[in-house]
Amino acid sequence: KIDLIVRGVCRLIPGVEGMSENIRVHSVIGRSLEHSRIYYFNRRGEHKYFIGSADWMHRNLDARVEAITPIENEKLKKYLQFMLNIYFNDNKQRWLLQSDGSYERAKKEKGSSKLSAHDYLMKHMNEGNEPIPRAE
């Protein structure tokens, strides 16, 4: 299963049997252009986290100096997972790319309150929470 959070244009066609039926493309569009570049992989319970300075596009990887680095500190991994959970649970500004190229707004689950990832994370920072847990 592959879940992508894509800020802008995505040429990948999700949900095509035999090719991409296990891929979902989420797009969270808010008032802030800036977004996290978190890469999370879980293979048979082995969790790997990376952060990077650029989107994985030819122009960024071929013509610029960019960096992607692994995260090994457990506190930082937990914080990155916290951020990913917020984005995947956004039910105000998250859209899902359909196999026909259209986008459908993510549905709010019964009993859950509305959640905007951008608003939540800005509030989280403004309340004095540390943006990144201190490494030991």
CSV table of C-alpha atoms in Angstrom, one decimal:
chain,number,residue,atom,x,y,z
A,1,LYS,CA,0.0,0.0,0.0
A,2,ILE,CA,1.4,3.4,-1.0
A,3,ASP,CA,0.0,6.7,0.2
A,4,LEU,CA,1.4,9.9,-1.3
A,5,ILE,CA,0.7,13.5,-0.1
A,6,VAL,CA,1.3,15.6,-3.1
A,7,ARG,CA,1.2,19.5,-2.9
A,8,GLY,CA,0.5,20.2,-6.5
A,9,VAL,CA,0.3,18.5,-9.9
A,10,CYS,CA,0.6,14.7,-10.0
A,11,ARG,CA,0.9,12.7,-13.2
A,12,LEU,CA,0.5,9.4,-11.5
A,13,ILE,CA,-2.8,7.7,-12.1
A,14,PRO,CA,-3.9,5.9,-8.9
A,15,GLY,CA,-6.2,2.9,-8.7
A,16,VAL,CA,-5.4,1.3,-12.1
A,17,GLU,CA,-5.7,-2.5,-11.8
A,18,GLY,CA,-2.5,-4.3,-12.5
A,19,MET,CA,-0.5,-1.0,-12.2
A,20,SER,CA,-1.4,1.3,-9.4
A,21,GLU,CA,-4.3,-0.2,-7.5
A,22,ASN,CA,-2.4,0.0,-4.3
A,23,ILE,CA,-1.6,3.7,-4.6
A,24,ARG,CA,-3.6,6.6,-3.2
A,25,VAL,CA,-2.7,10.2,-3.9
A,26,HIS,CA,-3.7,12.8,-1.3
A,27,SER,CA,-3.5,16.5,-1.9
A,28,VAL,CA,-3.7,18.9,1.1
A,29,ILE,CA,-4.2,22.5,-0.2
A,30,GLY,CA,-4.3,25.3,2.3
A,31,ARG,CA,-3.2,28.9,2.6
A,32,SER,CA,0.4,28.0,3.2
A,33,LEU,CA,2.5,27.0,0.2
A,34,GLU,CA,5.2,25.5,2.4
A,35,HIS,CA,4.9,21.8,3.1
A,36,SER,CA,6.9,19.0,4.7
A,37,ARG,CA,9.0,16.7,2.7
A,38,ILE,CA,8.8,13.6,4.7
A,39,TYR,CA,9.5,10.2,3.3
A,40,TYR,CA,8.2,7.3,5.4
A,41,PHE,CA,8.6,3.6,4.5
A,42,ASN,CA,7.2,0.6,6.4
A,43,ARG,CA,8.3,-2.7,5.1
A,44,ARG,CA,7.2,-5.7,7.2
A,45,GLY,CA,7.4,-3.6,10.4
A,46,GLU,CA,10.7,-1.9,9.6
A,47,HIS,CA,10.0,1.8,9.8
A,48,LYS,CA,12.3,4.2,7.9
A,49,TYR,CA,12.0,8.0,7.9
A,50,PHE,CA,13.8,10.5,5.7
A,51,ILE,CA,13.5,14.3,5.2
A,52,GLY,CA,14.5,16.2,2.1
A,53,SER,CA,14.9,19.6,0.7
A,54,ALA,CA,13.1,19.1,-2.6
A,55,ASP,CA,10.3,17.4,-4.3
A,56,TRP,CA,11.3,14.3,-6.4
A,57,MET,CA,11.2,16.0,-9.8
A,58,HIS,CA,13.8,15.8,-12.6
A,59,ARG,CA,14.5,19.5,-12.5
A,60,ASN,CA,15.1,19.3,-8.7
A,61,LEU,CA,17.2,16.2,-8.7
A,62,ASP,CA,19.2,16.7,-12.0
A,63,ALA,CA,19.9,20.4,-12.1
A,64,ARG,CA,20.1,21.4,-8.4
A,65,VAL,CA,21.9,20.4,-5.3
A,66,GLU,CA,19.3,18.9,-3.0
A,67,ALA,CA,19.6,16.6,0.0
A,68,ILE,CA,17.6,13.7,1.4
A,69,THR,CA,18.7,12.3,4.8
A,70,PRO,CA,17.7,9.5,7.0
A,71,ILE,CA,16.2,10.2,10.5
A,72,GLU,CA,17.5,7.9,13.2
A,73,ASN,CA,16.5,9.7,16.4
A,74,GLU,CA,13.4,8.0,17.8
A,75,LYS,CA,11.9,11.3,19.1
A,76,LEU,CA,12.2,12.8,15.7
A,77,LYS,CA,10.6,9.8,14.1
A,78,LYS,CA,7.7,10.1,16.4
A,79,TYR,CA,7.3,13.7,15.6
A,80,LEU,CA,7.3,13.0,11.8
A,81,GLN,CA,4.7,10.3,12.3
A,82,PHE,CA,2.6,12.8,14.3
A,83,MET,CA,2.8,15.3,11.4
A,84,LEU,CA,1.9,12.6,8.8
A,85,ASN,CA,-1.1,11.5,10.9
A,86,ILE,CA,-2.4,15.0,11.0
A,87,TYR,CA,-2.1,15.3,7.2
A,88,PHE,CA,-3.8,12.0,6.5
A,89,ASN,CA,-6.6,12.8,8.9
A,90,ASP,CA,-7.3,16.3,7.4
A,91,ASN,CA,-11.0,16.3,6.4
A,92,LYS,CA,-11.2,20.0,5.5
A,93,GLN,CA,-8.6,20.6,2.9
A,94,ARG,CA,-7.5,17.1,1.8
A,95,TRP,CA,-8.4,15.8,-1.7
A,96,LEU,CA,-8.0,12.3,-3.2
A,97,LEU,CA,-6.9,11.9,-6.8
A,98,GLN,CA,-9.2,9.6,-8.7
A,99,SER,CA,-8.2,7.2,-11.5
A,100,ASP,CA,-10.0,9.5,-14.0
A,101,GLY,CA,-7.8,12.5,-13.0
A,102,SER,CA,-10.5,14.2,-11.0
A,103,TYR,CA,-10.2,15.1,-7.3
A,104,GLU,CA,-12.7,14.2,-4.6
A,105,ARG,CA,-12.7,15.9,-1.2
A,106,ALA,CA,-11.8,13.5,1.6
A,107,LYS,CA,-14.9,12.6,3.6
A,108,LYS,CA,-15.3,13.3,7.3
A,109,GLU,CA,-15.8,10.2,9.2
A,110,LYS,CA,-19.0,10.0,11.3
A,111,GLY,CA,-18.4,11.4,14.8
A,112,SER,CA,-15.1,13.0,14.0
A,113,SER,CA,-14.6,16.8,14.2
A,114,LYS,CA,-13.4,18.9,11.3
A,115,LEU,CA,-9.6,19.0,11.0
A,116,SER,CA,-7.4,21.2,8.8
A,117,ALA,CA,-3.8,20.0,9.0
A,118,HIS,CA,-2.4,23.5,8.3
A,119,ASP,CA,-4.5,25.2,11.0
A,120,TYR,CA,-3.9,22.4,13.5
A,121,LEU,CA,-0.1,22.5,13.0
A,122,MET,CA,0.0,26.3,13.1
A,123,LYS,CA,-2.0,26.3,16.4
A,124,HIS,CA,0.3,23.5,17.8
A,125,MET,CA,3.3,25.7,17.2
A,126,ASN,CA,1.7,28.9,18.4
A,127,GLU,CA,0.8,27.2,21.7
A,128,GLY,CA,4.4,27.1,22.6
A,129,ASN,CA,5.0,23.5,21.7
A,130,GLU,CA,8.5,22.8,20.4
A,131,PRO,CA,8.5,22.4,16.6
A,132,ILE,CA,10.9,19.5,16.9
A,133,PRO,CA,11.6,17.4,20.0
A,134,ARG,CA,15.1,17.9,21.3
A,135,ALA,CA,17.5,15.1,20.3
A,136,GLU,CA,19.1,13.2,23.3
